[in-house]
Tab-separated table of C-alpha atoms in Angstrom:
chain	number	residue	atom	x	y	z
B	553	UNK	CA	59.687	178.235	97.484
B	554	UNK	CA	56.598	179.590	99.231
B	555	UNK	CA	55.654	176.272	100.860
B	556	UNK	CA	59.126	175.912	102.373
B	557	UNK	CA	59.083	179.578	103.475
B	558	UNK	CA	55.774	179.066	105.310
B	559	UNK	CA	57.040	175.923	107.079
B	560	UNK	CA	60.304	177.618	108.132
B	561	UNK	CA	58.404	180.674	109.401
B	562	UNK	CA	56.135	178.467	111.539
B	563	UNK	CA	59.128	176.596	112.995
B	564	UNK	CA	61.113	179.778	113.701
B	565	UNK	CA	58.115	181.337	115.399
B	566	UNK	CA	57.578	178.246	117.560
B	567	UNK	CA	61.207	178.534	118.718
B	568	UNK	CA	60.758	182.235	119.545
B	569	UNK	CA	57.519	181.456	121.428
B	570	UNK	CA	59.230	178.655	123.406
B	571	UNK	CA	62.116	181.008	124.247
B	572	UNK	CA	59.721	183.617	125.653
B	573	UNK	CA	60.652	186.198	123.019
B	574	UNK	CA	57.056	186.957	121.996
B	575	UNK	CA	54.254	188.704	123.870
B	576	UNK	CA	51.548	186.544	125.488
B	577	UNK	CA	48.589	187.960	123.503
B	578	UNK	CA	48.200	186.937	119.860
B	579	UNK	CA	46.178	188.163	116.923
B	580	UNK	CA	44.724	185.248	114.944
B	581	UNK	CA	45.040	185.790	111.193
B	582	UNK	CA	44.030	183.846	108.091
B	583	UNK	CA	45.856	180.610	107.201
B	584	UNK	CA	46.436	179.844	110.896
B	585	UNK	CA	49.064	182.568	111.259
B	586	UNK	CA	49.395	184.307	114.620
B	587	UNK	CA	51.109	187.576	115.494
B	588	UNK	CA	52.345	188.849	118.847
B	589	UNK	CA	54.467	191.707	120.122
B	590	UNK	CA	58.061	190.966	119.137
B	591	UNK	CA	57.263	189.124	115.894
B	592	UNK	CA	59.430	190.009	112.874
B	593	UNK	CA	57.154	190.691	109.912
B	594	UNK	CA	57.244	191.618	106.237
B	595	UNK	CA	54.619	193.486	104.192
B	596	UNK	CA	53.566	191.395	101.206
B	597	UNK	CA	51.546	194.174	99.534
B	598	UNK	CA	51.758	197.912	99.147
B	599	UNK	CA	49.130	199.964	101.017
B	600	UNK	CA	49.400	203.716	100.422
B	601	UNK	CA	46.373	204.304	102.662
B	602	UNK	CA	48.241	202.809	105.650
B	603	UNK	CA	50.943	205.220	106.758
B	604	UNK	CA	52.685	206.820	109.710
B	605	UNK	CA	50.236	209.163	111.437
B	606	UNK	CA	50.437	212.578	109.753
B	607	UNK	CA	52.936	211.448	107.070
B	608	UNK	CA	51.220	209.993	103.970
B	609	UNK	CA	54.623	209.581	102.254
B	610	UNK	CA	55.640	207.020	104.924
B	611	UNK	CA	53.278	204.247	103.814
B	612	UNK	CA	53.434	200.432	103.830
B	613	UNK	CA	55.660	199.252	100.984
B	614	UNK	CA	55.799	195.735	99.588
B	615	UNK	CA	58.797	193.981	101.164
B	616	UNK	CA	59.129	196.402	104.101
B	617	UNK	CA	60.258	194.578	107.241
B	618	UNK	CA	59.591	195.476	110.844
B	619	UNK	CA	58.678	194.363	114.338
B	620	UNK	CA	55.238	194.163	115.941
B	621	UNK	CA	55.278	196.692	118.804
B	622	UNK	CA	51.590	196.748	119.852
B	623	UNK	CA	48.431	194.707	119.467
B	624	UNK	CA	44.951	196.238	119.755
B	625	UNK	CA	41.658	194.362	120.052
B	626	UNK	CA	39.021	196.974	120.825
B	627	UNK	CA	36.436	195.335	118.568
B	628	UNK	CA	38.567	196.045	115.500
B	629	UNK	CA	41.798	194.003	115.818
B	630	UNK	CA	45.009	195.618	114.567
B	631	UNK	CA	48.763	195.506	114.950
B	632	UNK	CA	51.221	198.355	115.219
B	633	UNK	CA	54.391	197.585	113.305
B	634	UNK	CA	57.623	199.554	113.490
B	635	UNK	CA	58.786	199.291	109.869
B	636	UNK	CA	62.515	199.829	109.326
B	637	UNK	CA	63.141	203.169	107.621
B	638	UNK	CA	59.426	204.062	107.634
B	639	UNK	CA	58.119	204.226	111.214
B	640	UNK	CA	55.213	202.853	113.250
B	641	UNK	CA	52.061	202.078	111.280
B	642	UNK	CA	48.755	200.621	112.545
B	643	UNK	CA	47.595	197.717	110.358
B	644	UNK	CA	43.955	196.554	110.523
B	645	UNK	CA	43.224	192.843	110.402
B	646	UNK	CA	41.607	193.324	106.984
B	647	UNK	CA	45.097	194.168	105.620
B	648	UNK	CA	46.855	191.389	107.562
B	649	UNK	CA	44.481	188.660	106.337
B	650	UNK	CA	44.359	187.353	102.778
B	651	UNK	CA	42.703	189.833	100.410
B	652	UNK	CA	42.903	191.042	96.798
B	653	UNK	CA	45.730	193.459	96.151
B	654	UNK	CA	46.871	195.620	93.245
B	655	UNK	CA	46.718	193.839	89.900
B	656	UNK	CA	44.133	191.346	91.170
B	657	UNK	CA	46.678	189.172	93.006
B	658	UNK	CA	45.325	187.633	96.216
B	659	UNK	CA	47.776	187.407	99.098
B	660	UNK	CA	48.175	188.278	102.746
B	661	UNK	CA	49.170	191.852	103.499
B	662	UNK	CA	51.520	190.875	106.317
B	663	UNK	CA	53.511	187.732	106.987
B	664	UNK	CA	56.313	186.532	109.235
B	665	UNK	CA	59.828	187.520	108.145
B	666	UNK	CA	61.897	184.749	109.720
B	667	UNK	CA	62.266	183.044	106.329
B	668	UNK	CA	61.822	184.741	102.957
B	669	UNK	CA	62.267	183.678	99.343
B	670	UNK	CA	65.308	184.542	97.229
B	671	UNK	CA	63.113	186.885	95.209
B	672	UNK	CA	62.246	188.859	98.361
B	673	UNK	CA	65.874	189.473	99.353
B	674	UNK	CA	67.209	190.756	96.043
B	675	UNK	CA	69.127	193.946	96.791
B	676	UNK	CA	69.194	193.307	100.549
B	677	UNK	CA	72.267	192.759	102.704
B	678	UNK	CA	72.318	190.945	106.041
B	679	UNK	CA	75.069	190.255	108.560
B	680	UNK	CA	74.529	186.528	107.948
B	681	UNK	CA	72.525	184.787	105.274
B	682	UNK	CA	71.264	181.203	105.444
B	683	UNK	CA	69.805	179.669	102.303
B	684	UNK	CA	68.323	176.368	101.228
B	685	UNK	CA	69.256	175.303	97.705
B	686	UNK	CA	67.560	172.380	95.997
B	687	UNK	CA	67.653	170.806	92.547
B	688	UNK	CA	65.062	173.279	91.223
B	689	UNK	CA	67.108	176.379	92.149
B	690	UNK	CA	68.181	178.474	89.185
B	691	UNK	CA	71.643	179.967	88.770
B	692	UNK	CA	70.317	183.489	89.336
B	693	UNK	CA	68.436	182.404	92.482
B	694	UNK	CA	71.567	180.710	93.832
B	695	UNK	CA	73.654	183.808	93.056
B	696	UNK	CA	71.232	185.981	95.043
B	697	UNK	CA	71.340	183.503	97.937
B	698	UNK	CA	75.141	183.348	98.149
B	699	UNK	CA	75.651	187.116	98.015
B	700	UNK	CA	73.272	188.414	100.710
B	701	UNK	CA	75.492	187.995	103.779
B	702	UNK	CA	78.002	190.661	104.748
B	703	UNK	CA	79.967	188.410	107.139
B	704	UNK	CA	78.755	184.916	106.256
B	705	UNK	CA	76.630	182.998	103.763
B	706	UNK	CA	75.466	179.530	104.788
B	707	UNK	CA	74.015	177.226	102.138
B	708	UNK	CA	72.118	174.040	102.831
B	709	UNK	CA	72.027	171.847	99.739
B	710	UNK	CA	69.049	169.522	99.778
B	711	UNK	CA	67.810	166.824	97.476
B	712	UNK	CA	64.436	165.178	97.600
B	713	UNK	CA	64.480	161.389	97.316
B	714	UNK	CA	64.176	160.194	93.727
B	715	UNK	CA	61.442	157.601	93.362
B	716	UNK	CA	62.402	154.627	91.218
B	717	UNK	CA	59.805	154.372	88.522
B	718	UNK	CA	61.271	151.284	86.843
B	719	UNK	CA	62.326	153.305	83.808
B	720	UNK	CA	65.050	155.630	85.055
B	721	UNK	CA	67.870	155.458	87.546
B	722	UNK	CA	67.917	158.064	90.328
B	723	UNK	CA	69.857	161.231	89.552
């Protein structure tokens, strides 16, 4: 779920910051998100106009993951991200912040990639996969979660407390 993904991303980033794994300068983005050199990120929208210098075919694709390698703030803040399989692309803050995308959907153009949804990892393979499964998870979502890790798949089964409403017993 998106709420859980956002919380896990914030916690993972706090751990990386405390461990000294991120650069000291940060770009402030919408929704209280911050980006620094070393952050793992994922593109949440396609942007054909943002591409590797001189190579328009190497553009930002939805779901592309990478690492922030530079941060510029010369009056027009931007990040340089080294996207896996694409290359280094400069992203202006207007793309990073929440804005309308193709099809009228409003979302951020760039987000942290420490935690992603099951939908985002379909077709991906990782050395190790860690997933949270709750009572609302579908069979197909659970299948995706338990088949992403090459060497290991870790599942955390969680259940929210059932409130007693006087009519039904807890499940």
